[in-house]
Amino acid sequence: MDRTVLETILHRRSIRRFDARQVEPAALEEILRAGLYAPSAGGRQGPLLAVCQDRACNERLGKCKRANSRPRMASGDRYVSREQPSIADDPKLTNAFYDAPTVVTLFGPKNFLFAAEDCAAAAENMMLAADALGVGSCYIGQGWTAFADPYGQALLRRWGIRPDYYAVAQLLLGYPRPGDAHPTAKPRRAGRVLRLTEQDAKPWEVV
């Protein structure tokens, strides 16, 4: 695919229905490289990217995350997605990772003020790179809930995750399911950009 950066930003959507085939190694490396080049507070490069492509492991962690997340279920006109329902939209979905073939857990240092922000910036870079390469992605917050049982804790030790780090989020990666239309963008809400004049920026003149 050959899109400009702005076209990629406008095209990207969260994907929750994935094809069974695994992400191509070359594409995955490009996506991870984009994450490593994300901005980080103080240039610390704190986030760790744990890449798991073991389907059984991802399924078990996804089910643990679903069981421990307890999202507020959608109702009426309050929903995450009608095109590709989330675990908050459909109580029958038991895997919070939606059977994605690749799951990247982003870990950040526990005692660093901007750990979550750094991980979010890395995830955004990877989502845009994924879209540009034809790979679907979905950002899942509260990453620590996936490891809230003995299996998850054992995995953290096996993966060599330092005890002073915690799971901030997961990024799901995989090819969109064949035949699925690309999710459409919701209309942008008006009034979210406040265009301030020089006069607006002078609080000492406010009466």
mmCIF file of C-alpha atoms in Angstrom:
data_model
loop_
_atom_site.group_PDB
_atom_site.id
_atom_site.type_symbol
_atom_site.label_atom_id
_atom_site.label_comp_id
_atom_site.label_asym_id
_atom_site.label_seq_id
_atom_site.Cartn_x
_atom_site.Cartn_y
_atom_site.Cartn_z
ATOM 1 C CA MET A 1 0.000 0.000 0.000
ATOM 2 C CA ASP A 2 1.134 3.528 -0.723
ATOM 3 C CA ARG A 3 -0.608 6.143 1.409
ATOM 4 C CA THR A 4 0.587 9.388 2.878
ATOM 5 C CA VAL A 5 0.884 9.709 6.651
ATOM 6 C CA LEU A 6 -2.276 11.810 6.839
ATOM 7 C CA GLU A 7 -4.210 9.354 4.661
ATOM 8 C CA THR A 8 -3.112 6.531 6.954
ATOM 9 C CA ILE A 9 -4.235 8.449 10.051
ATOM 10 C CA LEU A 10 -7.669 9.045 8.518
ATOM 11 C CA HIS A 11 -7.974 5.447 7.258
ATOM 12 C CA ARG A 12 -6.966 3.574 10.436
ATOM 13 C CA ARG A 13 -9.742 1.836 12.380
ATOM 14 C CA SER A 14 -9.834 -0.651 15.227
ATOM 15 C CA ILE A 15 -10.146 -4.215 13.922
ATOM 16 C CA ARG A 16 -11.739 -6.889 16.125
ATOM 17 C CA ARG A 17 -12.305 -9.667 13.578
ATOM 18 C CA PHE A 18 -9.130 -11.266 12.322
ATOM 19 C CA ASP A 19 -8.155 -13.766 9.677
ATOM 20 C CA ALA A 20 -6.525 -16.928 11.034
ATOM 21 C CA ARG A 21 -3.240 -16.402 9.152
ATOM 22 C CA GLN A 22 -0.285 -15.025 11.057
ATOM 23 C CA VAL A 23 1.220 -11.596 10.424
ATOM 24 C CA GLU A 24 4.069 -11.763 7.921
ATOM 25 C CA PRO A 25 7.456 -11.563 9.724
ATOM 26 C CA ALA A 26 8.693 -8.642 7.623
ATOM 27 C CA ALA A 27 5.534 -6.634 8.313
ATOM 28 C CA LEU A 28 5.735 -7.396 12.029
ATOM 29 C CA GLU A 29 9.329 -6.188 12.200
ATOM 30 C CA GLU A 30 8.383 -2.906 10.526
ATOM 31 C CA ILE A 31 5.489 -2.429 12.953
ATOM 32 C CA LEU A 32 7.693 -3.099 15.979
ATOM 33 C CA ARG A 33 10.364 -0.750 14.659
ATOM 34 C CA ALA A 34 7.750 1.990 14.433
ATOM 35 C CA GLY A 35 6.935 1.376 18.094
ATOM 36 C CA LEU A 36 10.581 1.587 19.098
ATOM 37 C CA TYR A 37 10.872 4.968 17.379
ATOM 38 C CA ALA A 38 7.901 6.482 19.201
ATOM 39 C CA PRO A 39 8.478 9.586 21.329
ATOM 40 C CA SER A 40 9.113 8.947 25.018
ATOM 41 C CA ALA A 41 9.379 11.299 27.973
ATOM 42 C CA GLY A 42 12.962 12.389 28.438
ATOM 43 C CA GLY A 43 14.025 10.037 25.651
ATOM 44 C CA ARG A 44 14.007 7.195 28.194
ATOM 45 C CA GLN A 45 12.711 4.585 25.716
ATOM 46 C CA GLY A 46 11.046 2.884 28.664
ATOM 47 C CA PRO A 47 8.336 0.689 27.064
ATOM 48 C CA LEU A 48 9.022 -3.016 26.608
ATOM 49 C CA LEU A 49 7.200 -4.811 23.783
ATOM 50 C CA ALA A 50 6.429 -8.469 24.536
ATOM 51 C CA VAL A 51 5.329 -10.152 21.301
ATOM 52 C CA CYS A 52 3.312 -13.369 21.646
ATOM 53 C CA GLN A 53 2.222 -15.392 18.611
ATOM 54 C CA ASP A 54 1.259 -18.550 20.499
ATOM 55 C CA ARG A 55 -2.469 -18.887 19.884
ATOM 56 C CA ALA A 56 -3.198 -20.977 22.979
ATOM 57 C CA CYS A 57 -1.343 -18.527 25.196
ATOM 58 C CA ASN A 58 -3.069 -15.513 23.662
ATOM 59 C CA GLU A 59 -6.464 -17.134 24.009
ATOM 60 C CA ARG A 60 -5.906 -17.955 27.671
ATOM 61 C CA LEU A 61 -4.639 -14.466 28.471
ATOM 62 C CA GLY A 62 -7.506 -12.927 26.511
ATOM 63 C CA LYS A 63 -10.065 -14.918 28.468
ATOM 64 C CA CYS A 64 -8.409 -13.995 31.752
ATOM 65 C CA LYS A 65 -8.485 -10.349 30.729
ATOM 66 C CA ARG A 66 -12.164 -10.580 29.786
ATOM 67 C CA ALA A 67 -13.016 -12.180 33.111
ATOM 68 C CA ASN A 68 -11.178 -9.498 35.075
ATOM 69 C CA SER A 69 -12.141 -6.438 33.034
ATOM 70 C CA ARG A 70 -15.890 -6.356 33.753
ATOM 71 C CA PRO A 71 -16.674 -3.647 31.206
ATOM 72 C CA ARG A 72 -19.866 -1.621 31.425
ATOM 73 C CA MET A 73 -22.064 -3.304 28.865
ATOM 74 C CA ALA A 74 -23.386 -1.271 25.958
ATOM 75 C CA SER A 75 -27.063 -0.435 25.840
ATOM 76 C CA GLY A 76 -29.327 1.561 23.536
ATOM 77 C CA ASP A 77 -27.255 4.130 21.677
ATOM 78 C CA ARG A 78 -24.187 3.616 23.879
ATOM 79 C CA TYR A 79 -21.862 1.125 22.232
ATOM 80 C CA VAL A 80 -18.243 0.721 21.149
ATOM 81 C CA SER A 81 -18.851 -0.623 17.645
ATOM 82 C CA ARG A 82 -21.855 -1.950 15.782
ATOM 83 C CA GLU A 83 -19.734 -3.174 12.864
ATOM 84 C CA GLN A 84 -17.262 -5.176 14.944
ATOM 85 C CA PRO A 85 -18.680 -5.544 18.477
ATOM 86 C CA SER A 86 -16.335 -5.292 21.440
ATOM 87 C CA ILE A 87 -16.457 -7.267 24.681
ATOM 88 C CA ALA A 88 -18.526 -4.380 26.068
ATOM 89 C CA ASP A 89 -21.036 -4.731 23.208
ATOM 90 C CA ASP A 90 -21.462 -8.502 23.157
ATOM 91 C CA PRO A 91 -21.454 -10.540 26.407
ATOM 92 C CA LYS A 92 -20.958 -13.706 24.355
ATOM 93 C CA LEU A 93 -17.402 -12.610 23.499
ATOM 94 C CA THR A 94 -15.162 -14.270 26.072
ATOM 95 C CA ASN A 95 -11.741 -13.456 24.598
ATOM 96 C CA ALA A 96 -10.698 -9.834 25.080
ATOM 97 C CA PHE A 97 -8.057 -10.341 22.377
ATOM 98 C CA TYR A 98 -10.668 -11.344 19.756
ATOM 99 C CA ASP A 99 -8.548 -14.301 18.595
ATOM 100 C CA ALA A 100 -5.892 -12.005 17.152
ATOM 101 C CA PRO A 101 -2.904 -14.074 15.954
ATOM 102 C CA THR A 102 -0.346 -11.613 17.382
ATOM 103 C CA VAL A 103 -0.626 -9.845 20.730
ATOM 104 C CA VAL A 104 1.937 -7.248 21.783
ATOM 105 C CA THR A 105 1.873 -6.399 25.481
ATOM 106 C CA LEU A 106 3.380 -3.015 26.261
ATOM 107 C CA PHE A 107 5.101 -2.874 29.639
ATOM 108 C CA GLY A 108 6.162 0.325 31.380
ATOM 109 C CA PRO A 109 8.124 1.100 34.564
ATOM 110 C CA LYS A 110 5.857 1.231 37.625
ATOM 111 C CA ASN A 111 7.412 4.271 39.257
ATOM 112 C CA PHE A 112 7.737 6.522 36.205
ATOM 113 C CA LEU A 113 5.155 9.289 35.879
ATOM 114 C CA PHE A 114 4.771 8.994 32.101
ATOM 115 C CA ALA A 115 4.954 5.215 31.649
ATOM 116 C CA ALA A 116 1.382 4.907 30.365
ATOM 117 C CA GLU A 117 1.774 7.850 27.995
ATOM 118 C CA ASP A 118 4.993 6.416 26.559
ATOM 119 C CA CYS A 119 3.310 3.060 25.927
ATOM 120 C CA ALA A 120 0.320 4.751 24.291
ATOM 121 C CA ALA A 121 2.616 6.695 21.958
ATOM 122 C CA ALA A 122 4.401 3.479 20.974
ATOM 123 C CA ALA A 123 1.063 1.757 20.353
ATOM 124 C CA GLU A 124 -0.153 4.618 18.146
ATOM 125 C CA ASN A 125 3.002 4.444 16.048
ATOM 126 C CA MET A 126 2.507 0.699 15.622
ATOM 127 C CA MET A 127 -1.179 1.049 14.735
ATOM 128 C CA LEU A 128 -0.383 3.536 11.992
ATOM 129 C CA ALA A 129 2.456 1.388 10.660
ATOM 130 C CA ALA A 130 0.164 -1.642 10.711
ATOM 131 C CA ASP A 131 -2.548 0.135 8.749
ATOM 132 C CA ALA A 132 -0.035 1.305 6.163
ATOM 133 C CA LEU A 133 1.073 -2.326 5.725
ATOM 134 C CA GLY A 134 -2.453 -3.738 5.449
ATOM 135 C CA VAL A 135 -2.422 -5.214 8.968
ATOM 136 C CA GLY A 136 -5.350 -4.654 11.330
ATOM 137 C CA SER A 137 -4.847 -3.554 14.919
ATOM 138 C CA CYS A 138 -6.762 -2.857 18.096
ATOM 139 C CA TYR A 139 -5.540 -1.095 21.256
ATOM 140 C CA ILE A 140 -6.692 -2.692 24.515
ATOM 141 C CA GLY A 141 -6.121 -0.764 27.753
ATOM 142 C CA GLN A 142 -5.620 -2.002 31.316
ATOM 143 C CA GLY A 143 -3.074 -4.572 30.233
ATOM 144 C CA TRP A 144 -2.415 -5.844 33.742
ATOM 145 C CA THR A 145 -5.798 -7.605 33.978
ATOM 146 C CA ALA A 146 -4.583 -10.263 31.521
ATOM 147 C CA PHE A 147 -2.015 -11.420 34.075
ATOM 148 C CA ALA A 148 -4.285 -11.481 37.122
ATOM 149 C CA ASP A 149 -4.053 -15.223 37.755
ATOM 150 C CA PRO A 150 -1.267 -17.736 38.475
ATOM 151 C CA TYR A 151 -0.872 -18.561 34.762
ATOM 152 C CA GLY A 152 -0.323 -14.928 33.914
ATOM 153 C CA GLN A 153 2.077 -14.401 36.789
ATOM 154 C CA ALA A 154 4.075 -17.457 35.715
ATOM 155 C CA LEU A 155 4.234 -16.064 32.174
ATOM 156 C CA LEU A 156 5.655 -12.783 33.408
ATOM 157 C CA ARG A 157 8.472 -14.688 35.097
ATOM 158 C CA ARG A 158 9.032 -16.892 32.049
ATOM 159 C CA TRP A 159 9.157 -13.844 29.769
ATOM 160 C CA GLY A 160 11.692 -12.210 32.056
ATOM 161 C CA ILE A 161 9.534 -9.143 32.784
ATOM 162 C CA ARG A 162 11.204 -7.111 35.491
ATOM 163 C CA PRO A 163 9.177 -6.797 38.729
ATOM 164 C CA ASP A 164 9.378 -2.991 38.533
ATOM 165 C CA TYR A 165 7.445 -3.054 35.229
ATOM 166 C CA TYR A 166 3.712 -3.554 34.679
ATOM 167 C CA ALA A 167 1.504 -4.345 31.688
ATOM 168 C CA VAL A 168 0.034 -1.041 30.486
ATOM 169 C CA ALA A 169 -1.872 -2.261 27.426
ATOM 170 C CA GLN A 170 -2.089 -4.830 24.666
ATOM 171 C CA LEU A 171 -1.966 -4.183 20.930
ATOM 172 C CA LEU A 172 -3.696 -6.789 18.792
ATOM 173 C CA LEU A 173 -2.334 -7.409 15.309
ATOM 174 C CA GLY A 174 -3.640 -9.502 12.449
ATOM 175 C CA TYR A 175 -5.040 -9.328 8.950
ATOM 176 C CA PRO A 176 -8.686 -8.255 8.694
ATOM 177 C CA ARG A 177 -11.091 -11.108 8.072
ATOM 178 C CA PRO A 178 -11.649 -11.648 4.313
ATOM 179 C CA GLY A 179 -14.931 -10.200 3.135
ATOM 180 C CA ASP A 180 -15.260 -7.745 6.007
ATOM 181 C CA ALA A 181 -15.713 -4.154 4.952
ATOM 182 C CA HIS A 182 -13.253 -1.705 6.480
ATOM 183 C CA PRO A 183 -15.020 -0.055 9.455
ATOM 184 C CA THR A 184 -16.392 3.366 8.618
ATOM 185 C CA ALA A 185 -15.422 6.473 10.544
ATOM 186 C CA LYS A 186 -17.930 7.916 12.968
ATOM 187 C CA PRO A 187 -18.779 11.571 12.292
ATOM 188 C CA ARG A 188 -16.389 13.872 14.112
ATOM 189 C CA ARG A 189 -17.996 15.725 17.018
ATOM 190 C CA ALA A 190 -18.199 19.458 16.560
ATOM 191 C CA GLY A 191 -16.814 21.965 19.027
ATOM 192 C CA ARG A 192 -13.695 20.019 20.004
ATOM 193 C CA VAL A 193 -11.232 22.563 18.599
ATOM 194 C CA LEU A 194 -11.069 25.817 20.546
ATOM 195 C CA ARG A 195 -9.517 28.521 18.400
ATOM 196 C CA LEU A 196 -8.168 31.083 20.846
ATOM 197 C CA THR A 197 -7.276 34.640 20.004
ATOM 198 C CA GLU A 198 -4.449 36.599 21.587
ATOM 199 C CA GLN A 199 -7.011 38.371 23.760
ATOM 200 C CA ASP A 200 -8.363 35.021 25.039
ATOM 201 C CA ALA A 201 -4.894 34.173 26.338
ATOM 202 C CA LYS A 202 -4.656 37.185 28.723
ATOM 203 C CA PRO A 203 -6.243 36.087 32.015
ATOM 204 C CA TRP A 204 -5.118 39.261 33.798
ATOM 205 C CA GLU A 205 -7.557 41.244 31.666
ATOM 206 C CA VAL A 206 -10.541 39.096 32.621
ATOM 207 C CA VAL A 207 -13.047 41.108 34.645
#
